[in-house]
Amino acid sequence: MSVRTRFAPSPTGFMHIGNLRTALYAYLFARHYGGEFILRIEDTDEKRYVPGAVELIYRTLEASGFRIDEGPLNGGKYGPYVQSERKAIYAEYARKLIELGGAYYCFCDKERLESLTDENGNRKYDKHCLRLSPEEVRRKLEAGEEYVIRQNIPEHGMTEYEDMVYGRIAVDCADLEDNILIKSDGMPTYNFANVIDDHLMGITHVMRGAEYLSSTPKYNLIYAAFGWEPPKYVHLPAIMKDAQHKLSKRYGDANFEDFIAKGYLPEAIINYIALLGWSPKSDLEKMDMATLTELFGVEGISKSGSIFDEPKMRWLNGLYVKELPAEKFAEFAEPWYAKSVVADKYDHSKWNALLQSRIDIFSEIPEKVAFIEDFGEYDLALYDHKKLKADASVGYTAIKYALEALEPLETFDEESISAAFAAKAEEKGMKKGQLLWSVRVAVTGYAVTPGGAVEMADILGKEETLRRLNFSKELIEKKGNVQNS
């Protein structure tokens, strides 16, 4: 049997991490077994439809590295792959299900349905319309009375199935309700459409959230009524915001595009969410799509929920950032320079060399480079360094030596700057570390920067470096009571 899995999102907004994980596991499972991955858009809930959401689904899957075998964009032999375009198919199978006794017309109005509510606020349909005679049903239909089609669930007995993660699941039919399969507008509910589509599209394995564990028996009753074999089920544990709360699309938690906007790489997001509920047999954590495909298996899926840990994803993203080819890093970094103080200043390629090993996500860039323009009077205590035995007076001397070293340079790059500093320190009998420490503070006003004195001078250029060194020299003379000599 060839494996066929599907991802069937509703276009109701952004791509929640939980939805993307479902898509990922279905994709990895299909690819691991050499099968096919199908995209189906479940857009029958018109009230919740969000304009642009379908395009967002396509965009997210493409950015995440999914290769779709069949779907709305590339077609396939089981189309259409958009549920709103399959209305006639659902109507045909609903009529067949009524003939088979698995469903019935319901003409109850809103007032009657509300009267079924008990003292605890619970409501369960009482099969009233199931007891209508065929003649009454025909008369109502001919009169144009509004109706829905409900599933006819047995009133007694157990319905059960075997889930590939949670094992045997059994539900008492008495606890199930005759849910609506076809709404009054002729559109199907999820309860019906997913069964018809999964069967007609040859889906062999269905992956979805564990919240569907108890409702899956209802779907299997529809399969049984038609005489169809149900697919294998793989229910997935919840992704938790914390120990008590699930991540919620309703409250805007964990949006894929928001993470992209924060400067995460799609590959790192995919890698991280693969680990939210699944783990390989090894301790491997950084895995590209090819490695995930090779290692993925249902046996690695946990039954318990996983807490979404953004710091962990940030760390993982940092591994990907550090391994990017230089040209790709530059491509991702450039939009963030545009939002920073160095937007149209300095050589960004020099910043790239400094920052690639020092950031985890690209949105750190504006903060990492902000210091370069934040230059003015600063605390002279920054010159203090116990190990180097440096202070403002040592800094003052170092600045003078640095000026002597840099002013004659015709070529001003890291190599020439470094050589000039080394030669001057040796000539003057000063520790090279003291000179470099002092120059870094003198040209930035900070003790910690992405690069050292040589890199900072190279980025600033000769004119600005000399200006800042002279500024700091005068600052020490003014604040540190050090006299020029």
PDB file of N, CA and C in Angstrom, residues 69-160:
ATOM      1  N   ASP A  69       2.555  17.118  -3.562  1.00  0.00           N
ATOM      2  CA  ASP A  69       2.316  16.253  -4.712  1.00  0.00           C
ATOM      3  C   ASP A  69       0.992  16.560  -5.405  1.00  0.00           C
ATOM      4  N   GLU A  70      -0.031  16.847  -4.611  1.00  0.00           N
ATOM      5  CA  GLU A  70      -1.345  17.186  -5.166  1.00  0.00           C
ATOM      6  C   GLU A  70      -1.937  18.308  -4.325  1.00  0.00           C
ATOM      7  N   GLY A  71      -2.625  19.224  -4.975  1.00  0.00           N
ATOM      8  CA  GLY A  71      -3.223  20.319  -4.228  1.00  0.00           C
ATOM      9  C   GLY A  71      -3.854  21.338  -5.143  1.00  0.00           C
ATOM     10  N   PRO A  72      -4.380  22.416  -4.593  1.00  0.00           N
ATOM     11  CA  PRO A  72      -5.075  23.418  -5.398  1.00  0.00           C
ATOM     12  C   PRO A  72      -4.214  24.051  -6.481  1.00  0.00           C
ATOM     13  N   LEU A  73      -2.909  24.202  -6.221  1.00  0.00           N
ATOM     14  CA  LEU A  73      -2.059  24.894  -7.178  1.00  0.00           C
ATOM     15  C   LEU A  73      -1.555  23.984  -8.300  1.00  0.00           C
ATOM     16  N   ASN A  74      -1.294  22.721  -7.964  1.00  0.00           N
ATOM     17  CA  ASN A  74      -0.741  21.823  -8.974  1.00  0.00           C
ATOM     18  C   ASN A  74      -1.693  20.722  -9.400  1.00  0.00           C
ATOM     19  N   GLY A  75      -2.903  20.702  -8.814  1.00  0.00           N
ATOM     20  CA  GLY A  75      -3.914  19.742  -9.243  1.00  0.00           C
ATOM     21  C   GLY A  75      -3.602  18.312  -8.859  1.00  0.00           C
ATOM     22  N   GLY A  76      -4.274  17.386  -9.539  1.00  0.00           N
ATOM     23  CA  GLY A  76      -4.144  15.970  -9.236  1.00  0.00           C
ATOM     24  C   GLY A  76      -5.409  15.249  -9.659  1.00  0.00           C
ATOM     25  N   LYS A  77      -5.381  13.929  -9.654  1.00  0.00           N
ATOM     26  CA  LYS A  77      -6.522  13.161 -10.177  1.00  0.00           C
ATOM     27  C   LYS A  77      -7.713  13.084  -9.232  1.00  0.00           C
ATOM     28  N   TYR A  78      -7.560  13.597  -7.996  1.00  0.00           N
ATOM     29  CA  TYR A  78      -8.656  13.522  -7.035  1.00  0.00           C
ATOM     30  C   TYR A  78      -9.260  14.893  -6.716  1.00  0.00           C
ATOM     31  N   GLY A  79      -8.979  15.875  -7.546  1.00  0.00           N
ATOM     32  CA  GLY A  79      -9.462  17.225  -7.289  1.00  0.00           C
ATOM     33  C   GLY A  79     -10.954  17.380  -7.491  1.00  0.00           C
ATOM     34  N   PRO A  80     -11.504  18.554  -7.259  1.00  0.00           N
ATOM     35  CA  PRO A  80     -10.760  19.735  -6.771  1.00  0.00           C
ATOM     36  C   PRO A  80     -10.310  19.561  -5.323  1.00  0.00           C
ATOM     37  N   TYR A  81      -9.285  20.341  -4.947  1.00  0.00           N
ATOM     38  CA  TYR A  81      -8.689  20.216  -3.622  1.00  0.00           C
ATOM     39  C   TYR A  81      -9.079  21.372  -2.697  1.00  0.00           C
ATOM     40  N   VAL A  82     -10.150  22.060  -3.062  1.00  0.00           N
ATOM     41  CA  VAL A  82     -10.724  23.118  -2.229  1.00  0.00           C
ATOM     42  C   VAL A  82     -12.156  22.701  -1.919  1.00  0.00           C
ATOM     43  N   GLN A  83     -12.505  22.580  -0.644  1.00  0.00           N
ATOM     44  CA  GLN A  83     -13.790  21.987  -0.292  1.00  0.00           C
ATOM     45  C   GLN A  83     -14.990  22.770  -0.799  1.00  0.00           C
ATOM     46  N   SER A  84     -14.875  24.101  -0.852  1.00  0.00           N
ATOM     47  CA  SER A  84     -16.014  24.879  -1.335  1.00  0.00           C
ATOM     48  C   SER A  84     -16.342  24.570  -2.789  1.00  0.00           C
ATOM     49  N   GLU A  85     -15.400  23.955  -3.503  1.00  0.00           N
ATOM     50  CA  GLU A  85     -15.625  23.575  -4.896  1.00  0.00           C
ATOM     51  C   GLU A  85     -16.143  22.139  -5.008  1.00  0.00           C
ATOM     52  N   ARG A  86     -16.374  21.467  -3.879  1.00  0.00           N
ATOM     53  CA  ARG A  86     -16.787  20.067  -3.864  1.00  0.00           C
ATOM     54  C   ARG A  86     -18.206  19.889  -3.302  1.00  0.00           C
ATOM     55  N   LYS A  87     -18.962  20.984  -3.286  1.00  0.00           N
ATOM     56  CA  LYS A  87     -20.290  20.978  -2.655  1.00  0.00           C
ATOM     57  C   LYS A  87     -21.194  19.900  -3.248  1.00  0.00           C
ATOM     58  N   ALA A  88     -21.188  19.747  -4.564  1.00  0.00           N
ATOM     59  CA  ALA A  88     -22.050  18.750  -5.205  1.00  0.00           C
ATOM     60  C   ALA A  88     -21.662  17.330  -4.801  1.00  0.00           C
ATOM     61  N   ILE A  89     -20.364  17.108  -4.590  1.00  0.00           N
ATOM     62  CA  ILE A  89     -19.889  15.783  -4.171  1.00  0.00           C
ATOM     63  C   ILE A  89     -20.451  15.444  -2.795  1.00  0.00           C
ATOM     64  N   TYR A  90     -20.393  16.409  -1.875  1.00  0.00           N
ATOM     65  CA  TYR A  90     -20.902  16.158  -0.514  1.00  0.00           C
ATOM     66  C   TYR A  90     -22.406  15.911  -0.533  1.00  0.00           C
ATOM     67  N   ALA A  91     -23.136  16.660  -1.363  1.00  0.00           N
ATOM     68  CA  ALA A  91     -24.592  16.482  -1.442  1.00  0.00           C
ATOM     69  C   ALA A  91     -24.929  15.072  -1.917  1.00  0.00           C
ATOM     70  N   GLU A  92     -24.177  14.589  -2.917  1.00  0.00           N
ATOM     71  CA  GLU A  92     -24.408  13.245  -3.450  1.00  0.00           C
ATOM     72  C   GLU A  92     -24.185  12.186  -2.383  1.00  0.00           C
ATOM     73  N   TYR A  93     -23.085  12.301  -1.641  1.00  0.00           N
ATOM     74  CA  TYR A  93     -22.786  11.287  -0.627  1.00  0.00           C
ATOM     75  C   TYR A  93     -23.667  11.431   0.608  1.00  0.00           C
ATOM     76  N   ALA A  94     -24.163  12.610   0.875  1.00  0.00           N
ATOM     77  CA  ALA A  94     -25.107  12.781   1.987  1.00  0.00           C
ATOM     78  C   ALA A  94     -26.411  12.059   1.674  1.00  0.00           C
ATOM     79  N   ARG A  95     -26.877  12.179   0.431  1.00  0.00           N
ATOM     80  CA  ARG A  95     -28.106  11.468   0.037  1.00  0.00           C
ATOM     81  C   ARG A  95     -27.901   9.957   0.135  1.00  0.00           C
ATOM     82  N   LYS A  96     -26.717   9.492  -0.284  1.00  0.00           N
ATOM     83  CA  LYS A  96     -26.437   8.055  -0.188  1.00  0.00           C
ATOM     84  C   LYS A  96     -26.430   7.600   1.261  1.00  0.00           C
ATOM     85  N   LEU A  97     -25.856   8.438   2.140  1.00  0.00           N
ATOM     86  CA  LEU A  97     -25.782   8.060   3.546  1.00  0.00           C
ATOM     87  C   LEU A  97     -27.176   8.005   4.163  1.00  0.00           C
ATOM     88  N   ILE A  98     -28.072   8.889   3.729  1.00  0.00           N
ATOM     89  CA  ILE A  98     -29.453   8.830   4.213  1.00  0.00           C
ATOM     90  C   ILE A  98     -30.111   7.527   3.777  1.00  0.00           C
ATOM     91  N   GLU A  99     -29.887   7.160   2.513  1.00  0.00           N
ATOM     92  CA  GLU A  99     -30.458   5.906   2.001  1.00  0.00           C
ATOM     93  C   GLU A  99     -29.927   4.700   2.764  1.00  0.00           C
ATOM     94  N   LEU A 100     -28.681   4.785   3.226  1.00  0.00           N
ATOM     95  CA  LEU A 100     -28.063   3.674   3.962  1.00  0.00           C
ATOM     96  C   LEU A 100     -28.440   3.666   5.443  1.00  0.00           C
ATOM     97  N   GLY A 101     -29.159   4.691   5.880  1.00  0.00           N
ATOM     98  CA  GLY A 101     -29.578   4.761   7.284  1.00  0.00           C
ATOM     99  C   GLY A 101     -28.564   5.411   8.203  1.00  0.00           C
ATOM    100  N   GLY A 102     -27.487   5.950   7.634  1.00  0.00           N
ATOM    101  CA  GLY A 102     -26.446   6.564   8.469  1.00  0.00           C
ATOM    102  C   GLY A 102     -26.661   8.042   8.724  1.00  0.00           C
ATOM    103  N   ALA A 103     -27.725   8.620   8.128  1.00  0.00           N
ATOM    104  CA  ALA A 103     -28.009  10.044   8.314  1.00  0.00           C
ATOM    105  C   ALA A 103     -29.483  10.292   8.062  1.00  0.00           C
ATOM    106  N   TYR A 104     -29.954  11.477   8.414  1.00  0.00           N
ATOM    107  CA  TYR A 104     -31.372  11.806   8.219  1.00  0.00           C
ATOM    108  C   TYR A 104     -31.543  13.324   8.142  1.00  0.00           C
ATOM    109  N   TYR A 105     -32.674  13.723   7.532  1.00  0.00           N
ATOM    110  CA  TYR A 105     -33.011  15.139   7.448  1.00  0.00           C
ATOM    111  C   TYR A 105     -33.526  15.620   8.800  1.00  0.00           C
ATOM    112  N   CYS A 106     -33.123  16.820   9.171  1.00  0.00           N
ATOM    113  CA  CYS A 106     -33.600  17.420  10.423  1.00  0.00           C
ATOM    114  C   CYS A 106     -34.158  18.805  10.098  1.00  0.00           C
ATOM    115  N   PHE A 107     -35.429  19.036  10.490  1.00  0.00           N
ATOM    116  CA  PHE A 107     -36.117  20.289  10.184  1.00  0.00           C
ATOM    117  C   PHE A 107     -36.332  21.142  11.433  1.00  0.00           C
ATOM    118  N   CYS A 108     -35.753  20.768  12.550  1.00  0.00           N
ATOM    119  CA  CYS A 108     -35.986  21.485  13.809  1.00  0.00           C
ATOM    120  C   CYS A 108     -35.493  22.928  13.719  1.00  0.00           C
ATOM    121  N   ASP A 109     -36.311  23.850  14.244  1.00  0.00           N
ATOM    122  CA  ASP A 109     -35.900  25.251  14.208  1.00  0.00           C
ATOM    123  C   ASP A 109     -35.078  25.598  15.448  1.00  0.00           C
ATOM    124  N   LYS A 110     -34.594  26.823  15.463  1.00  0.00           N
ATOM    125  CA  LYS A 110     -33.707  27.284  16.536  1.00  0.00           C
ATOM    126  C   LYS A 110     -34.369  27.191  17.902  1.00  0.00           C
ATOM    127  N   GLU A 111     -35.653  27.554  17.951  1.00  0.00           N
ATOM    128  CA  GLU A 111     -36.367  27.550  19.252  1.00  0.00           C
ATOM    129  C   GLU A 111     -36.452  26.144  19.823  1.00  0.00           C
ATOM    130  N   ARG A 112     -36.753  25.172  18.961  1.00  0.00           N
ATOM    131  CA  ARG A 112     -36.845  23.801  19.473  1.00  0.00           C
ATOM    132  C   ARG A 112     -35.487  23.294  19.951  1.00  0.00           C
ATOM    133  N   LEU A 113     -34.453  23.604  19.192  1.00  0.00           N
ATOM    134  CA  LEU A 113     -33.116  23.155  19.575  1.00  0.00           C
ATOM    135  C   LEU A 113     -32.711  23.757  20.918  1.00  0.00           C
ATOM    136  N   GLU A 114     -33.043  25.029  21.118  1.00  0.00           N
ATOM    137  CA  GLU A 114     -32.689  25.674  22.389  1.00  0.00           C
ATOM    138  C   GLU A 114     -33.476  25.079  23.546  1.00  0.00           C
ATOM    139  N   SER A 115     -34.654  24.543  23.276  1.00  0.00           N
ATOM    140  CA  SER A 115     -35.472  23.947  24.343  1.00  0.00           C
ATOM    141  C   SER A 115     -34.859  22.651  24.865  1.00  0.00           C
ATOM    142  N   LEU A 116     -33.897  22.102  24.141  1.00  0.00           N
ATOM    143  CA  LEU A 116     -33.262  20.849  24.555  1.00  0.00           C
ATOM    144  C   LEU A 116     -32.153  21.066  25.575  1.00  0.00           C
ATOM    145  N   THR A 117     -31.894  22.310  25.930  1.00  0.00           N
ATOM    146  CA  THR A 117     -30.832  22.620  26.882  1.00  0.00           C
ATOM    147  C   THR A 117     -31.262  22.243  28.296  1.00  0.00           C
ATOM    148  N   ASP A 118     -30.395  21.506  29.021  1.00  0.00           N
ATOM    149  CA  ASP A 118     -30.742  21.100  30.390  1.00  0.00           C
ATOM    150  C   ASP A 118     -30.306  22.162  31.397  1.00  0.00           C
ATOM    151  N   GLU A 119     -30.506  21.858  32.684  1.00  0.00           N
ATOM    152  CA  GLU A 119     -30.216  22.842  33.731  1.00  0.00           C
ATOM    153  C   GLU A 119     -28.738  23.192  33.837  1.00  0.00           C
ATOM    154  N   ASN A 120     -27.886  22.365  33.290  1.00  0.00           N
ATOM    155  CA  ASN A 120     -26.437  22.631  33.325  1.00  0.00           C
ATOM    156  C   ASN A 120     -25.941  23.328  32.059  1.00  0.00           C
ATOM    157  N   GLY A 121     -26.839  23.685  31.174  1.00  0.00           N
ATOM    158  CA  GLY A 121     -26.448  24.363  29.944  1.00  0.00           C
ATOM    159  C   GLY A 121     -26.031  23.421  28.827  1.00  0.00           C
ATOM    160  N   ASN A 122     -26.181  22.119  29.069  1.00  0.00           N
ATOM    161  CA  ASN A 122     -25.807  21.143  28.050  1.00  0.00           C
ATOM    162  C   ASN A 122     -26.974  20.897  27.095  1.00  0.00           C
ATOM    163  N   ARG A 123     -26.624  20.654  25.848  1.00  0.00           N
ATOM    164  CA  ARG A 123     -27.661  20.413  24.849  1.00  0.00           C
ATOM    165  C   ARG A 123     -27.268  19.229  23.983  1.00  0.00           C
ATOM    166  N   LYS A 124     -28.211  18.319  23.791  1.00  0.00           N
ATOM    167  CA  LYS A 124     -27.981  17.160  22.945  1.00  0.00           C
ATOM    168  C   LYS A 124     -29.229  16.884  22.137  1.00  0.00           C
ATOM    169  N   TYR A 125     -29.029  16.723  20.834  1.00  0.00           N
ATOM    170  CA  TYR A 125     -30.193  16.511  19.978  1.00  0.00           C
ATOM    171  C   TYR A 125     -30.853  15.173  20.298  1.00  0.00           C
ATOM    172  N   ASP A 126     -32.192  15.154  20.247  1.00  0.00           N
ATOM    173  CA  ASP A 126     -32.962  14.002  20.727  1.00  0.00           C
ATOM    174  C   ASP A 126     -33.492  13.084  19.623  1.00  0.00           C
ATOM    175  N   LYS A 127     -32.951  13.187  18.420  1.00  0.00           N
ATOM    176  CA  LYS A 127     -33.344  12.341  17.279  1.00  0.00           C
ATOM    177  C   LYS A 127     -34.812  12.528  16.875  1.00  0.00           C
ATOM    178  N   HIS A 128     -35.372  13.677  17.198  1.00  0.00           N
ATOM    179  CA  HIS A 128     -36.785  13.931  16.905  1.00  0.00           C
ATOM    180  C   HIS A 128     -37.110  13.680  15.427  1.00  0.00           C
ATOM    181  N   CYS A 129     -36.319  14.229  14.536  1.00  0.00           N
ATOM    182  CA  CYS A 129     -36.637  14.133  13.104  1.00  0.00           C
ATOM    183  C   CYS A 129     -36.341  12.761  12.518  1.00  0.00           C
ATOM    184  N   LEU A 130     -35.570  11.944  13.230  1.00  0.00           N
ATOM    185  CA  LEU A 130     -35.340  10.579  12.770  1.00  0.00           C
ATOM    186  C   LEU A 130     -36.651   9.788  12.777  1.00  0.00           C
ATOM    187  N   ARG A 131     -37.561  10.216  13.645  1.00  0.00           N
ATOM    188  CA  ARG A 131     -38.835   9.496  13.793  1.00  0.00           C
ATOM    189  C   ARG A 131     -39.910   9.970  12.813  1.00  0.00           C
ATOM    190  N   LEU A 132     -39.590  10.960  11.987  1.00  0.00           N
ATOM    191  CA  LEU A 132     -40.554  11.393  10.975  1.00  0.00           C
ATOM    192  C   LEU A 132     -40.735  10.298   9.925  1.00  0.00           C
ATOM    193  N   SER A 133     -41.935  10.149   9.449  1.00  0.00           N
ATOM    194  CA  SER A 133     -42.190   9.150   8.413  1.00  0.00           C
ATOM    195  C   SER A 133     -41.611   9.627   7.083  1.00  0.00           C
ATOM    196  N   PRO A 134     -41.362   8.699   6.175  1.00  0.00           N
ATOM    197  CA  PRO A 134     -40.847   9.106   4.845  1.00  0.00           C
ATOM    198  C   PRO A 134     -41.778  10.105   4.160  1.00  0.00           C
ATOM    199  N   GLU A 135     -43.089   9.937   4.360  1.00  0.00           N
ATOM    200  CA  GLU A 135     -44.046  10.857   3.749  1.00  0.00           C
ATOM    201  C   GLU A 135     -43.907  12.260   4.331  1.00  0.00           C
ATOM    202  N   GLU A 136     -43.730  12.349   5.658  1.00  0.00           N
ATOM    203  CA  GLU A 136     -43.554  13.669   6.291  1.00  0.00           C
ATOM    204  C   GLU A 136     -42.283  14.343   5.796  1.00  0.00           C
ATOM    205  N   VAL A 137     -41.233  13.585   5.673  1.00  0.00           N
ATOM    206  CA  VAL A 137     -39.962  14.131   5.191  1.00  0.00           C
ATOM    207  C   VAL A 137     -40.126  14.650   3.768  1.00  0.00           C
ATOM    208  N   ARG A 138     -40.772  13.844   2.920  1.00  0.00           N
ATOM    209  CA  ARG A 138     -40.966  14.246   1.528  1.00  0.00           C
ATOM    210  C   ARG A 138     -41.806  15.510   1.448  1.00  0.00           C
ATOM    211  N   ARG A 139     -42.851  15.576   2.254  1.00  0.00           N
ATOM    212  CA  ARG A 139     -43.740  16.747   2.244  1.00  0.00           C
ATOM    213  C   ARG A 139     -42.987  18.011   2.663  1.00  0.00           C
ATOM    214  N   LYS A 140     -42.167  17.886   3.668  1.00  0.00           N
ATOM    215  CA  LYS A 140     -41.412  19.052   4.143  1.00  0.00           C
ATOM    216  C   LYS A 140     -40.396  19.514   3.098  1.00  0.00           C
ATOM    217  N   LEU A 141     -39.740  18.544   2.459  1.00  0.00           N
ATOM    218  CA  LEU A 141     -38.765  18.887   1.427  1.00  0.00           C
ATOM    219  C   LEU A 141     -39.454  19.586   0.243  1.00  0.00           C
ATOM    220  N   GLU A 142     -40.605  19.050  -0.167  1.00  0.00           N
ATOM    221  CA  GLU A 142     -41.330  19.646  -1.293  1.00  0.00           C
ATOM    222  C   GLU A 142     -41.855  21.025  -0.954  1.00  0.00           C
ATOM    223  N   ALA A 143     -42.119  21.243   0.339  1.00  0.00           N
ATOM    224  CA  ALA A 143     -42.610  22.557   0.771  1.00  0.00           C
ATOM    225  C   ALA A 143     -41.476  23.568   0.918  1.00  0.00           C
ATOM    226  N   GLY A 144     -40.260  23.106   0.739  1.00  0.00           N
ATOM    227  CA  GLY A 144     -39.105  24.006   0.816  1.00  0.00           C
ATOM    228  C   GLY A 144     -38.701  24.375   2.226  1.00  0.00           C
ATOM    229  N   GLU A 145     -39.074  23.553   3.200  1.00  0.00           N
ATOM    230  CA  GLU A 145     -38.674  23.846   4.588  1.00  0.00           C
ATOM    231  C   GLU A 145     -37.151  23.721   4.734  1.00  0.00           C
ATOM    232  N   GLU A 146     -36.613  24.598   5.543  1.00  0.00           N
ATOM    233  CA  GLU A 146     -35.163  24.582   5.773  1.00  0.00           C
ATOM    234  C   GLU A 146     -34.788  23.334   6.568  1.00  0.00           C
ATOM    235  N   TYR A 147     -33.652  22.749   6.207  1.00  0.00           N
ATOM    236  CA  TYR A 147     -33.232  21.534   6.902  1.00  0.00           C
ATOM    237  C   TYR A 147     -31.712  21.453   6.983  1.00  0.00           C
ATOM    238  N   VAL A 148     -31.252  20.580   7.869  1.00  0.00           N
ATOM    239  CA  VAL A 148     -29.860  20.151   7.904  1.00  0.00           C
ATOM    240  C   VAL A 148     -29.882  18.634   7.798  1.00  0.00           C
ATOM    241  N   ILE A 149     -28.726  18.052   7.549  1.00  0.00           N
ATOM    242  CA  ILE A 149     -28.625  16.590   7.552  1.00  0.00           C
ATOM    243  C   ILE A 149     -27.751  16.194   8.733  1.00  0.00           C
ATOM    244  N   ARG A 150     -28.295  15.315   9.581  1.00  0.00           N
ATOM    245  CA  ARG A 150     -27.595  14.866  10.786  1.00  0.00           C
ATOM    246  C   ARG A 150     -27.135  13.425  10.642  1.00  0.00           C
ATOM    247  N   GLN A 151     -26.055  13.115  11.338  1.00  0.00           N
ATOM    248  CA  GLN A 151     -25.575  11.744  11.392  1.00  0.00           C
ATOM    249  C   GLN A 151     -26.461  10.936  12.323  1.00  0.00           C
ATOM    250  N   ASN A 152     -26.771   9.739  11.936  1.00  0.00           N
ATOM    251  CA  ASN A 152     -27.574   8.846  12.778  1.00  0.00           C
ATOM    252  C   ASN A 152     -26.638   7.916  13.532  1.00  0.00           C
ATOM    253  N   ILE A 153     -26.351   8.270  14.776  1.00  0.00           N
ATOM    254  CA  ILE A 153     -25.432   7.483  15.602  1.00  0.00           C
ATOM    255  C   ILE A 153     -26.232   6.484  16.426  1.00  0.00           C
ATOM    256  N   PRO A 154     -25.796   5.229  16.476  1.00  0.00           N
ATOM    257  CA  PRO A 154     -26.515   4.240  17.296  1.00  0.00           C
ATOM    258  C   PRO A 154     -26.673   4.723  18.736  1.00  0.00           C
ATOM    259  N   GLU A 155     -27.782   4.389  19.334  1.00  0.00           N
ATOM    260  CA  GLU A 155     -28.038   4.837  20.708  1.00  0.00           C
ATOM    261  C   GLU A 155     -27.351   3.955  21.739  1.00  0.00           C
ATOM    262  N   HIS A 156     -26.925   2.787  21.317  1.00  0.00           N
ATOM    263  CA  HIS A 156     -26.298   1.846  22.257  1.00  0.00           C
ATOM    264  C   HIS A 156     -25.045   1.241  21.617  1.00  0.00           C
ATOM    265  N   GLY A 157     -24.196   0.701  22.493  1.00  0.00           N
ATOM    266  CA  GLY A 157     -23.010   0.012  22.005  1.00  0.00           C
ATOM    267  C   GLY A 157     -21.766   0.886  22.063  1.00  0.00           C
ATOM    268  N   MET A 158     -20.632   0.270  21.813  1.00  0.00           N
ATOM    269  CA  MET A 158     -19.350   0.951  21.826  1.00  0.00           C
ATOM    270  C   MET A 158     -18.820   1.061  20.396  1.00  0.00           C
ATOM    271  N   THR A 159     -18.091   2.139  20.145  1.00  0.00           N
ATOM    272  CA  THR A 159     -17.372   2.280  18.886  1.00  0.00           C
ATOM    273  C   THR A 159     -15.909   2.526  19.230  1.00  0.00           C
ATOM    274  N   GLU A 160     -15.027   1.833  18.550  1.00  0.00           N
ATOM    275  CA  GLU A 160     -13.622   1.912  18.933  1.00  0.00           C
ATOM    276  C   GLU A 160     -12.705   1.829  17.716  1.00  0.00           C
TER     277      GLU A 160
END
